[in-house]
mmCIF file of C-alpha atoms in Angstrom:
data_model
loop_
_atom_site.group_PDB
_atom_site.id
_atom_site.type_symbol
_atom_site.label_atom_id
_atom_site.label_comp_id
_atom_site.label_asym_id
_atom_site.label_seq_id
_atom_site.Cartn_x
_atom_site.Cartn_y
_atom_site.Cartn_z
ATOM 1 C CA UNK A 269 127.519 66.394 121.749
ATOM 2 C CA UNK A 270 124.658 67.722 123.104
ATOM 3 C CA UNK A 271 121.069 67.385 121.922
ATOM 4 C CA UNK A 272 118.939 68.583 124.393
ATOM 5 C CA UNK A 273 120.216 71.973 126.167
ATOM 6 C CA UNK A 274 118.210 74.255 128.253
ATOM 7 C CA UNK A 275 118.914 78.068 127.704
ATOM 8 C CA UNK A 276 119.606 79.150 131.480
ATOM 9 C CA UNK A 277 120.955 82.884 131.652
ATOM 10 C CA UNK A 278 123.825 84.979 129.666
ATOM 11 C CA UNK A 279 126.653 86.209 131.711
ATOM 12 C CA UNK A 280 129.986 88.549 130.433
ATOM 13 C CA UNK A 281 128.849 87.913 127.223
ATOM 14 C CA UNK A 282 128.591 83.685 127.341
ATOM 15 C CA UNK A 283 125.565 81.804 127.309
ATOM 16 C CA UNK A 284 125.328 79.152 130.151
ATOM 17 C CA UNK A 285 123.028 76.536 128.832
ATOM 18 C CA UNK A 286 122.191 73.349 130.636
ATOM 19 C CA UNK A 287 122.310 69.461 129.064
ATOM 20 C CA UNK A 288 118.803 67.748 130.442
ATOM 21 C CA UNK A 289 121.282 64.778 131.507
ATOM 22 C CA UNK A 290 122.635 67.200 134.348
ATOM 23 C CA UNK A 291 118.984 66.926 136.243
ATOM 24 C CA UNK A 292 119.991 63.321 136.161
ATOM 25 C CA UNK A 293 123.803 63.748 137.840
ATOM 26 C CA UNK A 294 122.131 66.861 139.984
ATOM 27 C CA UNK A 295 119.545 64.092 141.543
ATOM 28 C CA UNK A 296 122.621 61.963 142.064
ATOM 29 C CA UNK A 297 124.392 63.971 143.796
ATOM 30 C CA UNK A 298 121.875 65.259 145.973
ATOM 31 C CA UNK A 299 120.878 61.734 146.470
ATOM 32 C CA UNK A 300 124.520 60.694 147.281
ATOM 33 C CA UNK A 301 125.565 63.697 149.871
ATOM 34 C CA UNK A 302 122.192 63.160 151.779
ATOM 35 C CA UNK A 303 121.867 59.512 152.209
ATOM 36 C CA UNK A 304 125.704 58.501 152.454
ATOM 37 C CA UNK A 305 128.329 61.682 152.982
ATOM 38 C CA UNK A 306 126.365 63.737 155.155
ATOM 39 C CA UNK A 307 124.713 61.058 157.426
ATOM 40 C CA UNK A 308 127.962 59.555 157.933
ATOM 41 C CA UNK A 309 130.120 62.632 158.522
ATOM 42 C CA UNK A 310 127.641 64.706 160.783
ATOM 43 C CA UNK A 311 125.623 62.041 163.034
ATOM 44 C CA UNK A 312 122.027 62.609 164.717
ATOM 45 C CA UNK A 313 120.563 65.311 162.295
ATOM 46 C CA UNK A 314 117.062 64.951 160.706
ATOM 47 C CA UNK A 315 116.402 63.297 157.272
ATOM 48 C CA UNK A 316 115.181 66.721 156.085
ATOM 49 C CA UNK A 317 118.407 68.603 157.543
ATOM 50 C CA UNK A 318 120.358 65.848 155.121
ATOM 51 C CA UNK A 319 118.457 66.594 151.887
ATOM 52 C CA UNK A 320 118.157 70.130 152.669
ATOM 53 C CA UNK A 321 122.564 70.072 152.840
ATOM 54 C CA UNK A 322 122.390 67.490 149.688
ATOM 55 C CA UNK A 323 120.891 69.880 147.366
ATOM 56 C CA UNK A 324 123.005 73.026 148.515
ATOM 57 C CA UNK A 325 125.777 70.463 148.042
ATOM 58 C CA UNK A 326 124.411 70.375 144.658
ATOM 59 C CA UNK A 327 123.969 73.459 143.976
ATOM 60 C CA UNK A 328 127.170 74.632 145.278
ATOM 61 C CA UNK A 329 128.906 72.321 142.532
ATOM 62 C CA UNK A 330 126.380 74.087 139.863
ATOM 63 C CA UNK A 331 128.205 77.424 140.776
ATOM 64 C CA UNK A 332 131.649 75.776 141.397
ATOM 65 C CA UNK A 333 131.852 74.038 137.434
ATOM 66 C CA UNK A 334 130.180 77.207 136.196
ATOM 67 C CA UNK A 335 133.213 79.550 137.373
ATOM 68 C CA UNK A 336 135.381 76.779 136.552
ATOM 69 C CA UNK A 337 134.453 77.071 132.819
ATOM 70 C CA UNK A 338 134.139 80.609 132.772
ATOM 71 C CA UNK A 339 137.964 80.274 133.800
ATOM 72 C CA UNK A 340 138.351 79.010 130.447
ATOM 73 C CA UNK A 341 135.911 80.916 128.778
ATOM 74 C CA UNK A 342 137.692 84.006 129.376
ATOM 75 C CA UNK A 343 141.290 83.337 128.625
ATOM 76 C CA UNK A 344 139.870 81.947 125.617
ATOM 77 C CA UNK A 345 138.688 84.974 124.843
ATOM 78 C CA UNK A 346 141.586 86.770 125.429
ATOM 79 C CA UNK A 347 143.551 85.198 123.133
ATOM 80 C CA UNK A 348 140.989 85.260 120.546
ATOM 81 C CA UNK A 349 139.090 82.065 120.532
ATOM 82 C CA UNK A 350 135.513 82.613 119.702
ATOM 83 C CA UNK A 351 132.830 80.469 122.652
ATOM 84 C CA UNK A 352 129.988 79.578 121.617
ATOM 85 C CA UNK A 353 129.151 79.402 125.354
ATOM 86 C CA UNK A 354 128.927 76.887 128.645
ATOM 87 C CA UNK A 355 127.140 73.618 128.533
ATOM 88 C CA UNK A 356 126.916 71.647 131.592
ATOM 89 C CA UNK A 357 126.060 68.331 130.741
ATOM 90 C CA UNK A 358 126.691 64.522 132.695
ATOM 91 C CA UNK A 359 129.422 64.755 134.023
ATOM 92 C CA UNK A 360 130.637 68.537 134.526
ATOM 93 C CA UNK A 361 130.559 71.119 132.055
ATOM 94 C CA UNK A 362 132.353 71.994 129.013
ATOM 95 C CA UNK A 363 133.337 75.838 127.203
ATOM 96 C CA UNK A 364 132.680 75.517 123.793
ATOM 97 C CA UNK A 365 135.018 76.204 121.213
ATOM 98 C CA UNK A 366 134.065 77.187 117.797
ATOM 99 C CA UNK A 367 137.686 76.385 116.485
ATOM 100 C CA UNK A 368 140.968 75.149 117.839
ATOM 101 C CA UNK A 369 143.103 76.629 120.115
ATOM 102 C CA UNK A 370 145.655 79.402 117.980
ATOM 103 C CA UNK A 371 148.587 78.451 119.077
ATOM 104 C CA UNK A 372 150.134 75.948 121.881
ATOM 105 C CA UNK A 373 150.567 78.689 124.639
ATOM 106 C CA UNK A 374 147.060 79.961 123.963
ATOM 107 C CA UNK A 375 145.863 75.838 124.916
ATOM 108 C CA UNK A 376 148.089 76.140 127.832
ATOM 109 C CA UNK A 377 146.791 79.322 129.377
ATOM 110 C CA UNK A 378 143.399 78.146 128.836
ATOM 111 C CA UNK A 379 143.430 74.798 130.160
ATOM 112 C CA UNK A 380 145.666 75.616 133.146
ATOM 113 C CA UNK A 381 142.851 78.553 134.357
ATOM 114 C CA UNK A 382 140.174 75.793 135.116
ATOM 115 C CA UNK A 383 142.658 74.212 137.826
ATOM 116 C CA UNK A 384 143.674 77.374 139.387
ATOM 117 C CA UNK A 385 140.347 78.790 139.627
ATOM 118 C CA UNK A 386 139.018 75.210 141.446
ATOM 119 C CA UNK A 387 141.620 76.105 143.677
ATOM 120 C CA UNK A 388 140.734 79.323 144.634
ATOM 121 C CA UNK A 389 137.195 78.731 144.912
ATOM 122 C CA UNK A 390 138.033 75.590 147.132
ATOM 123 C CA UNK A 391 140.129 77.972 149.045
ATOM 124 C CA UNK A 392 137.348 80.539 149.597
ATOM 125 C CA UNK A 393 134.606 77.931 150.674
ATOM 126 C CA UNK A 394 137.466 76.374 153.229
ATOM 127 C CA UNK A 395 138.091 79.587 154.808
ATOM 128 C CA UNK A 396 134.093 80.124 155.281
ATOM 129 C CA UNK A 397 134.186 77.073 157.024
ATOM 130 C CA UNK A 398 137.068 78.145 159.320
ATOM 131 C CA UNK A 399 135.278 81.175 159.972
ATOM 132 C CA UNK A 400 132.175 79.150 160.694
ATOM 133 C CA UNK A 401 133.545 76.699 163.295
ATOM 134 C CA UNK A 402 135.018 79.520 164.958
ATOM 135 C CA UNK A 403 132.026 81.560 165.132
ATOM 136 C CA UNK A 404 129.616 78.859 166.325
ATOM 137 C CA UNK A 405 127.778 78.535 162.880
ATOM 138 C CA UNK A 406 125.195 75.667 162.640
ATOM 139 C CA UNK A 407 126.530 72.296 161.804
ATOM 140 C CA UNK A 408 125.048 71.678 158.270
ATOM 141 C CA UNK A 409 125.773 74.755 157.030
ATOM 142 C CA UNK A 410 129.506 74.011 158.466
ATOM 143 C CA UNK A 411 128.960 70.944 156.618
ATOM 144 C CA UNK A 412 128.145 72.045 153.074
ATOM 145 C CA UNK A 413 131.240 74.782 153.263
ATOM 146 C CA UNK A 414 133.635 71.653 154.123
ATOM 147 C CA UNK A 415 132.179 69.515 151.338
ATOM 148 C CA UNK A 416 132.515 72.361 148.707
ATOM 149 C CA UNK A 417 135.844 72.934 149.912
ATOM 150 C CA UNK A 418 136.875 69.672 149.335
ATOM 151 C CA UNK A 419 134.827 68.915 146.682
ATOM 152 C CA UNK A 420 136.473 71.687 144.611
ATOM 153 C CA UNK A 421 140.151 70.773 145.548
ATOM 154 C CA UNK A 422 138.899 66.988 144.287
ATOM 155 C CA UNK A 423 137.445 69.114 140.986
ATOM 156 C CA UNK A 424 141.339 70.608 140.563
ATOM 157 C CA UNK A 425 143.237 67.478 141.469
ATOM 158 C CA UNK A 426 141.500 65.793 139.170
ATOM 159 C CA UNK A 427 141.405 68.041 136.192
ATOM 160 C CA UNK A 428 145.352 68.479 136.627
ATOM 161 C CA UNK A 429 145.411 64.312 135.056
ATOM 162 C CA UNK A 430 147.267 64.250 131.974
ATOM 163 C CA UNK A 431 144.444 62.900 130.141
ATOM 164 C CA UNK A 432 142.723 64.521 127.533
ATOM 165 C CA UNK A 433 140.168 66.318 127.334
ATOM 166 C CA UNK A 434 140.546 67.043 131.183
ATOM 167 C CA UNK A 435 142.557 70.344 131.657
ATOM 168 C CA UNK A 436 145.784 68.531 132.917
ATOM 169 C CA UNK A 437 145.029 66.446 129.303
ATOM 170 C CA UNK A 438 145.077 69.904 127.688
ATOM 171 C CA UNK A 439 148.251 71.187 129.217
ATOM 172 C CA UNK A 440 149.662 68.254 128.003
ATOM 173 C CA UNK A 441 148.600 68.417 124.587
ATOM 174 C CA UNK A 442 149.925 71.874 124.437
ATOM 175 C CA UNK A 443 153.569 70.659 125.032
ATOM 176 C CA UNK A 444 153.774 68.007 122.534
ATOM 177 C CA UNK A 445 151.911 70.426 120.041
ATOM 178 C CA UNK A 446 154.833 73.300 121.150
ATOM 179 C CA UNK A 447 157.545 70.244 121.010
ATOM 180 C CA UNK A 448 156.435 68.353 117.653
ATOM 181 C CA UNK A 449 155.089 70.816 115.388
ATOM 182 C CA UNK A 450 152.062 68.432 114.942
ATOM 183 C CA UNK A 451 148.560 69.286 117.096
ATOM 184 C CA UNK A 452 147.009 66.065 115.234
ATOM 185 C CA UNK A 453 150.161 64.319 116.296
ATOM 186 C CA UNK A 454 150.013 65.629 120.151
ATOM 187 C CA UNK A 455 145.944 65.375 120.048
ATOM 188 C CA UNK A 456 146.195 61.594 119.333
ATOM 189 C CA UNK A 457 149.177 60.779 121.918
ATOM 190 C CA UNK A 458 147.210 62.784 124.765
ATOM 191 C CA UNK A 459 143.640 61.246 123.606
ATOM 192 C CA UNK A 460 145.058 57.509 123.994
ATOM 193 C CA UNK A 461 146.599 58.894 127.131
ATOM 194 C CA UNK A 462 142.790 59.800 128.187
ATOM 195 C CA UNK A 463 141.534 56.499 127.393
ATOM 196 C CA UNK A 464 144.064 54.719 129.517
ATOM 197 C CA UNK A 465 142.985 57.148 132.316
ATOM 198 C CA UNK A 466 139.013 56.014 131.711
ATOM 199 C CA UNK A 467 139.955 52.184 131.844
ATOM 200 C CA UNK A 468 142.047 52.588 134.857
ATOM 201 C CA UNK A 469 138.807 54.829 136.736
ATOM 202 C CA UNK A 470 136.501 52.102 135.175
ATOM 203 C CA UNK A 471 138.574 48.945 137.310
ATOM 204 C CA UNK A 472 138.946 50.790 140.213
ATOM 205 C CA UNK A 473 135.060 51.591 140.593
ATOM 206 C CA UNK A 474 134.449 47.845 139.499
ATOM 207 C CA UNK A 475 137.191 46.970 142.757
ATOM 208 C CA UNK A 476 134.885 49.658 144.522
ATOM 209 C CA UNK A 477 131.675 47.850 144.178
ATOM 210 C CA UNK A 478 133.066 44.513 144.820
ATOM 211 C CA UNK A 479 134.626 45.589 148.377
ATOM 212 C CA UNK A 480 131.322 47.093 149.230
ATOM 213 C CA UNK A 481 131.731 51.014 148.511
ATOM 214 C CA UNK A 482 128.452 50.746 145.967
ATOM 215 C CA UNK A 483 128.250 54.715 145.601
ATOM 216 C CA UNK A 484 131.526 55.043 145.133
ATOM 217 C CA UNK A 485 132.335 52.101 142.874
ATOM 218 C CA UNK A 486 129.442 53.521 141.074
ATOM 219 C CA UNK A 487 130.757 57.213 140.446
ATOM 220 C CA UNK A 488 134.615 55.980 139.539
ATOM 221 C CA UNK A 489 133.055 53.540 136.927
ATOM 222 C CA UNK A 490 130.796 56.091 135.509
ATOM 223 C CA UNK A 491 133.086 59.014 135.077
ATOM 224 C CA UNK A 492 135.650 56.378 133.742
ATOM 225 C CA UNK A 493 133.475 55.351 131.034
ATOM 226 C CA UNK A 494 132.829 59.493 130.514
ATOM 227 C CA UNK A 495 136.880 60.088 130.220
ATOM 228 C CA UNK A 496 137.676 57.083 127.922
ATOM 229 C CA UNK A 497 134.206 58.003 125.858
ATOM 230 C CA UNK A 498 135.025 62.101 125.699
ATOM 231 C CA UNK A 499 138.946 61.025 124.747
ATOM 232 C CA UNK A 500 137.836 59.415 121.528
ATOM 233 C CA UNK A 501 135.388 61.590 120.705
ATOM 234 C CA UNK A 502 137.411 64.888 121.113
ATOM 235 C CA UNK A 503 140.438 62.939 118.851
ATOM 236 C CA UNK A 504 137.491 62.434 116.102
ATOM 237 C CA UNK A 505 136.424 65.604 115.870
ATOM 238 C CA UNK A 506 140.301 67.437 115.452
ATOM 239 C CA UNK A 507 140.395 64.647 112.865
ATOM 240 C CA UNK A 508 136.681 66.213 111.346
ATOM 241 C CA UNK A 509 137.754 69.952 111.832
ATOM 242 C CA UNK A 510 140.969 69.307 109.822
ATOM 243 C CA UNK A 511 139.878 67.422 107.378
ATOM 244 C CA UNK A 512 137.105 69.563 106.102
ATOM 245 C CA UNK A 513 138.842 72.920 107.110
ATOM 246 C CA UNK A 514 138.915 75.091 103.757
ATOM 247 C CA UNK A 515 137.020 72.767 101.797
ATOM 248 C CA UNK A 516 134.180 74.856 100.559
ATOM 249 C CA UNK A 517 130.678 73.491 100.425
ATOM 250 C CA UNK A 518 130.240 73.990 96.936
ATOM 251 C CA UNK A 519 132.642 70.913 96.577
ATOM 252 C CA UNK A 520 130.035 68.756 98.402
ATOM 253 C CA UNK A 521 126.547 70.021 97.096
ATOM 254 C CA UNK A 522 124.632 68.255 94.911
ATOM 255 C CA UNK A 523 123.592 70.598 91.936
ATOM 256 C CA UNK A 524 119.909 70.828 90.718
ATOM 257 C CA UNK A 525 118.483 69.100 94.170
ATOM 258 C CA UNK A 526 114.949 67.850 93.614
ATOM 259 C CA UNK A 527 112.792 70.937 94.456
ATOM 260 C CA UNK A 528 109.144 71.245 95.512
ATOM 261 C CA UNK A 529 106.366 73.713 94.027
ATOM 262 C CA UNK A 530 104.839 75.304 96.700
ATOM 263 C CA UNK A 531 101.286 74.831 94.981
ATOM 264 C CA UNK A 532 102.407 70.729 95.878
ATOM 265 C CA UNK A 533 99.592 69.429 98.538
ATOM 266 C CA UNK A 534 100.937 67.852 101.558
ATOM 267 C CA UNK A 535 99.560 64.825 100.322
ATOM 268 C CA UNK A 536 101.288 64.889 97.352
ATOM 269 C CA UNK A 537 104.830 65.995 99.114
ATOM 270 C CA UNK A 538 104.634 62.777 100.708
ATOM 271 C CA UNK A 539 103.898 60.492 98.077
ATOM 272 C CA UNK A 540 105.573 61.888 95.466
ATOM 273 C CA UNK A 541 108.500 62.887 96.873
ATOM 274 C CA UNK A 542 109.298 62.236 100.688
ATOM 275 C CA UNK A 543 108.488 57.969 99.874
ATOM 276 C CA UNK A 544 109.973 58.162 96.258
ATOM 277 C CA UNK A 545 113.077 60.121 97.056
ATOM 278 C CA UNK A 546 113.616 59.313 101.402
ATOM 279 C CA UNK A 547 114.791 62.893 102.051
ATOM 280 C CA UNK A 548 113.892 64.139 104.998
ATOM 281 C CA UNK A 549 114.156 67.881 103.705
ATOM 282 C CA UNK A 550 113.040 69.514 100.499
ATOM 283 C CA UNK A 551 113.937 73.053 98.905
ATOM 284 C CA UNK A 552 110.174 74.669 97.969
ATOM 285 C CA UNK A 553 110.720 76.978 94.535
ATOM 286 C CA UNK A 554 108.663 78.367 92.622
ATOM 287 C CA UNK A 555 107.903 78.983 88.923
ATOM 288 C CA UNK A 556 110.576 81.245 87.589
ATOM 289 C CA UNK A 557 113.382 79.429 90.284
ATOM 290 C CA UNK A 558 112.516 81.423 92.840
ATOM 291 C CA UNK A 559 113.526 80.119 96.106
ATOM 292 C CA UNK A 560 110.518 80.289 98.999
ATOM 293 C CA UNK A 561 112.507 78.060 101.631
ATOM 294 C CA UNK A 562 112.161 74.056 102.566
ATOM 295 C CA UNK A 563 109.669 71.933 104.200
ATOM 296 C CA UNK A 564 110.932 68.998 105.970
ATOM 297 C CA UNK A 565 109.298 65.822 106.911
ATOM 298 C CA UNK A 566 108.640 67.246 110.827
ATOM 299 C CA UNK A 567 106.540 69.913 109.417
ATOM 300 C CA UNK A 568 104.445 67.771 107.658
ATOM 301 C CA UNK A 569 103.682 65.635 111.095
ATOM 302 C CA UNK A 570 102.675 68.572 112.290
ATOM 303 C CA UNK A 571 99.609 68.795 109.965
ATOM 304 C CA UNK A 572 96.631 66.581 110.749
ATOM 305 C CA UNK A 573 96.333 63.749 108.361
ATOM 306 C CA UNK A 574 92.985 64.323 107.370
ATOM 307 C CA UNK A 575 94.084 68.067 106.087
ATOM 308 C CA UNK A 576 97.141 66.802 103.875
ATOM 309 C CA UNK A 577 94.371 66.448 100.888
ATOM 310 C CA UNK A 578 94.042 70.220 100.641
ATOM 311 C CA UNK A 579 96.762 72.202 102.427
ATOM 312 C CA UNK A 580 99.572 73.434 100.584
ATOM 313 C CA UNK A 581 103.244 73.012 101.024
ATOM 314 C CA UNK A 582 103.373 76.925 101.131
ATOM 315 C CA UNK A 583 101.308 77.263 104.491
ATOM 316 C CA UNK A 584 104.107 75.010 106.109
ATOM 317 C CA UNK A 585 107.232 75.687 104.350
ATOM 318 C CA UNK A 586 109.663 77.652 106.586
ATOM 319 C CA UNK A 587 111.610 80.597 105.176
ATOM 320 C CA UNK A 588 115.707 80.610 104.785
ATOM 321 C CA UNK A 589 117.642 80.756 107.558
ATOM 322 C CA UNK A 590 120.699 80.042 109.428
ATOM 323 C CA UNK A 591 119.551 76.699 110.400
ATOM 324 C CA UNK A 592 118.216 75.366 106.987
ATOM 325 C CA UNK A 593 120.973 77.076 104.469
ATOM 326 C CA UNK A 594 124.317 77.928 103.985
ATOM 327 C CA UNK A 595 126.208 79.539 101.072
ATOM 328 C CA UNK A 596 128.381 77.918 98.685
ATOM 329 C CA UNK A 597 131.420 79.599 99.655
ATOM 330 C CA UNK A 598 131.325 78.660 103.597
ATOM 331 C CA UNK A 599 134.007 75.940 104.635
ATOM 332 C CA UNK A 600 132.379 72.161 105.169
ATOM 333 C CA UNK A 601 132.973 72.475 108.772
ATOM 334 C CA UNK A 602 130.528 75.213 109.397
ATOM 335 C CA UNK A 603 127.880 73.166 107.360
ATOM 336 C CA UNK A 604 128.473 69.952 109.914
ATOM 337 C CA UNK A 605 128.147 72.312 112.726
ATOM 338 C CA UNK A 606 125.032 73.865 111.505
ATOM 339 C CA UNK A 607 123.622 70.633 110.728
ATOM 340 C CA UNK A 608 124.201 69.431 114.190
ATOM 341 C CA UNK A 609 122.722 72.302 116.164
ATOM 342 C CA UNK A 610 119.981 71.806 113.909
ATOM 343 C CA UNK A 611 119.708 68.018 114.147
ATOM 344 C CA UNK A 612 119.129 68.529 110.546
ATOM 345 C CA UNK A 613 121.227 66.066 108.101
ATOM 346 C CA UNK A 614 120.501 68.600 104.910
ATOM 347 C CA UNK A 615 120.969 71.885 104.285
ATOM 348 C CA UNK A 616 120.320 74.262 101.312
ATOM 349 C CA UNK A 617 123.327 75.857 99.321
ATOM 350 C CA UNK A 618 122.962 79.214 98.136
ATOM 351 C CA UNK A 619 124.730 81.434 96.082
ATOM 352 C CA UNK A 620 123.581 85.506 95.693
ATOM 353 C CA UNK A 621 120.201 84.286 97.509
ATOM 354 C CA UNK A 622 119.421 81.797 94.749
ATOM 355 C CA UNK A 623 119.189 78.019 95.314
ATOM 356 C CA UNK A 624 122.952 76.303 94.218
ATOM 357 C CA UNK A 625 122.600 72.714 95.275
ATOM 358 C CA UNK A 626 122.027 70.779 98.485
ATOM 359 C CA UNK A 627 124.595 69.853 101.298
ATOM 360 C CA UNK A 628 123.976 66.219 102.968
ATOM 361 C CA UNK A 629 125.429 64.789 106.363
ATOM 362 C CA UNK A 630 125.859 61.632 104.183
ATOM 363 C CA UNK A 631 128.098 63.480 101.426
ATOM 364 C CA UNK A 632 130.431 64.703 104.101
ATOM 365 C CA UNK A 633 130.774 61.765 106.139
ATOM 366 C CA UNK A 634 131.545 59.701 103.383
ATOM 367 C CA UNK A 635 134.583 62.317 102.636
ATOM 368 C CA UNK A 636 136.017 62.289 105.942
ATOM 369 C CA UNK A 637 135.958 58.344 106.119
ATOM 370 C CA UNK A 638 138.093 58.183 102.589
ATOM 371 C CA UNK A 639 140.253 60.732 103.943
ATOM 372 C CA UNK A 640 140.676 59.370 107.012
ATOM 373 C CA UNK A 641 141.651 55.948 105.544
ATOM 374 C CA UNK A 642 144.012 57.665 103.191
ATOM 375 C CA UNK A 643 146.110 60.294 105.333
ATOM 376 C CA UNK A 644 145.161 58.791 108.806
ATOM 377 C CA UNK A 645 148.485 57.085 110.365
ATOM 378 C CA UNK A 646 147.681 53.614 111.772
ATOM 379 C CA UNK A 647 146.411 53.156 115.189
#
């Protein structure tokens, strides 16, 4: 899902990262609490009071979705669900899973923390606003404790829906998966659920905009199209993970992969292989079937055109690693989630260090439509 993450700070052991398309919903709500909320709720301050309680607005949400995921981050852990970490992305953020839930109470727990810690936190900034009107604090910073507040009771509410993959979604999921024996079976019922969710969101902001609310038409139809989007998606990839679960990669290689001498001149990798073959990625061996690593068509755009005559695929080849190679015995899955992070659609197979075979995106995707077609029940 996400492309292009910023690497913020590491915290209990999870790495928060940030999606570049949260600068764009950041702006927007900044934009939105400063020009309509604010104005509207506390009259005759200055336009730099308004932007100045828009962006702590902002910010306070930052903090709010961060402990919100951490929620789930954390009883994921403790029932032994490995994170990869916490992305916050569009339209909220999002603990990533490596695998599954284990079990249908495990889903539960972890889904129903997000809601309850909203809660809490919405709890906490209401009684700091209590405690400010009380105590005579200044009106914007009243203001931005009552909007966070409310803002994180919305955040709960919300989540509680019984549409997946919002935690309400989740909870639900994890009864029909206790009740039928079946999380495919429960996935699909609570993903459709989901998408009826994003359609209805999607009409109401369109009813918005027509009767004149244009910021607010503007959110529901946006975070509509988000649900009904992430519902599908989320089904799709259960149906990926499951289908290429224990299959091993060795059943997907391709054995004696074309291979490139790293003597080969740049100018020569091009012609005679990248344009003759239309790989964008290239095992370099050398004499004897010794494996050196791969070059990949973004190296060579790295080298100025005028020195492909004379420099060698050695000087730009790029050693083995966990983002070019994987070994035979490693389930599919782990090679499409490699291949992802990597934005790579190749990888190298080894076995005992040596070159086995190559691994496409193509190879696998092909699979997992046959499959699909075969096993899937109709829609």
């Amino acid at each position: 899902m996400f492309k292009n993450r910023i690497n913020l700070f590491r915290l209990l052991g999870f790495q928060v990262r940030i999606d570049l398309s949260w600068i764009i919903i950041a702006v927007l709500v900044a934009w939105s609490l400063s020009t309509g909320l604010f104005p509207v709720q506390y009259k005759n301050l200055s336009t730099q009071a308004y932007w100045i309680m828009g962006i702590l607005g902002a910010l306070g949400l930052f903090l709010s979705i961060i402990l919100h995921e951490f929620s789930h981050s954390l009883v994921a852990r403790r029932y032994g669900m490995a994170m990869e970490g916490i992305t916050l992305f569009i339209f909220g953020g999002m603990a990533e899973m490596t695998e599954e839930p284990s079990s249908p109470k495990a889903e539960f727990m972890m889904a129903a923390a997000g809601p309850i810690s909203s809660v809490l936190i919405g709890l906490f900034f209401y009684a700091l606003y209590v405690i400010g009107r009380q105590t005579g604090w200044p009106a914007p910073v009243n203001g931005v404790l009552a909007y966070l507040g409310f803002i994180n009771g919305l955040l709960a509410a919300f989540n509680v829906l019984p549409a997946f993959p919002l935690d309400g979604g989740r909870v639900l999921r994890s009864i029909l998966w206790g009740w039928k024996k079946n999380l495919r079976q429960a996935t699909r019922i609570s993903s459709r659920i989901g998408r009826f969710f994003g359609i209805l969101l999607i009409v109401f902001g369109v009813f918005n905009f027509i009767g004149g609310n244009f910021i607010g038409g503007m959110w529901w139809f946006l975070i509509g199209m988000f649900l009904q989007g992430a519902a599908s998606m989320s089904y799709q990839q259960l149906v990926t993970r499951k289908a290429l679960e224990g299959e091993p990669v060795s059943r997907f290689m391709k054995k004696e992969p074309v291979t490139v001498s790293p003597t080969e001149t740049v100018d020569s990798l091009v012609e005679n292989y990248i344009y003759r073959h239309h790989f964008k990625m290239f095992p370099v061996v050398e004499a004897g079937n010794k494996l050196v690593g791969c070059v990949t068509t973004k190296q060579v755009k790295e080298v100025p055109r005028e020195e492909w005559g004379h420099k060698k695929v050695a000087e730009i080849a790029t050693p083995c690693s966990d983002e070019n190679a994987i070994e035979s015995r490693e389930d599919a899955i782990k090679a499409l989630s490699r291949m992802k992070r990597a934005g790579s659609s190749r990888l190298m197979v080894l076995e005992n260090g040596r070159l086995a075979g190559v691994i496409s995106l193509k190879d696998l995707m092909e699979f997992l439509a046959l499959k699909v077609e075969l096993e899937e029940p109709g829609q």
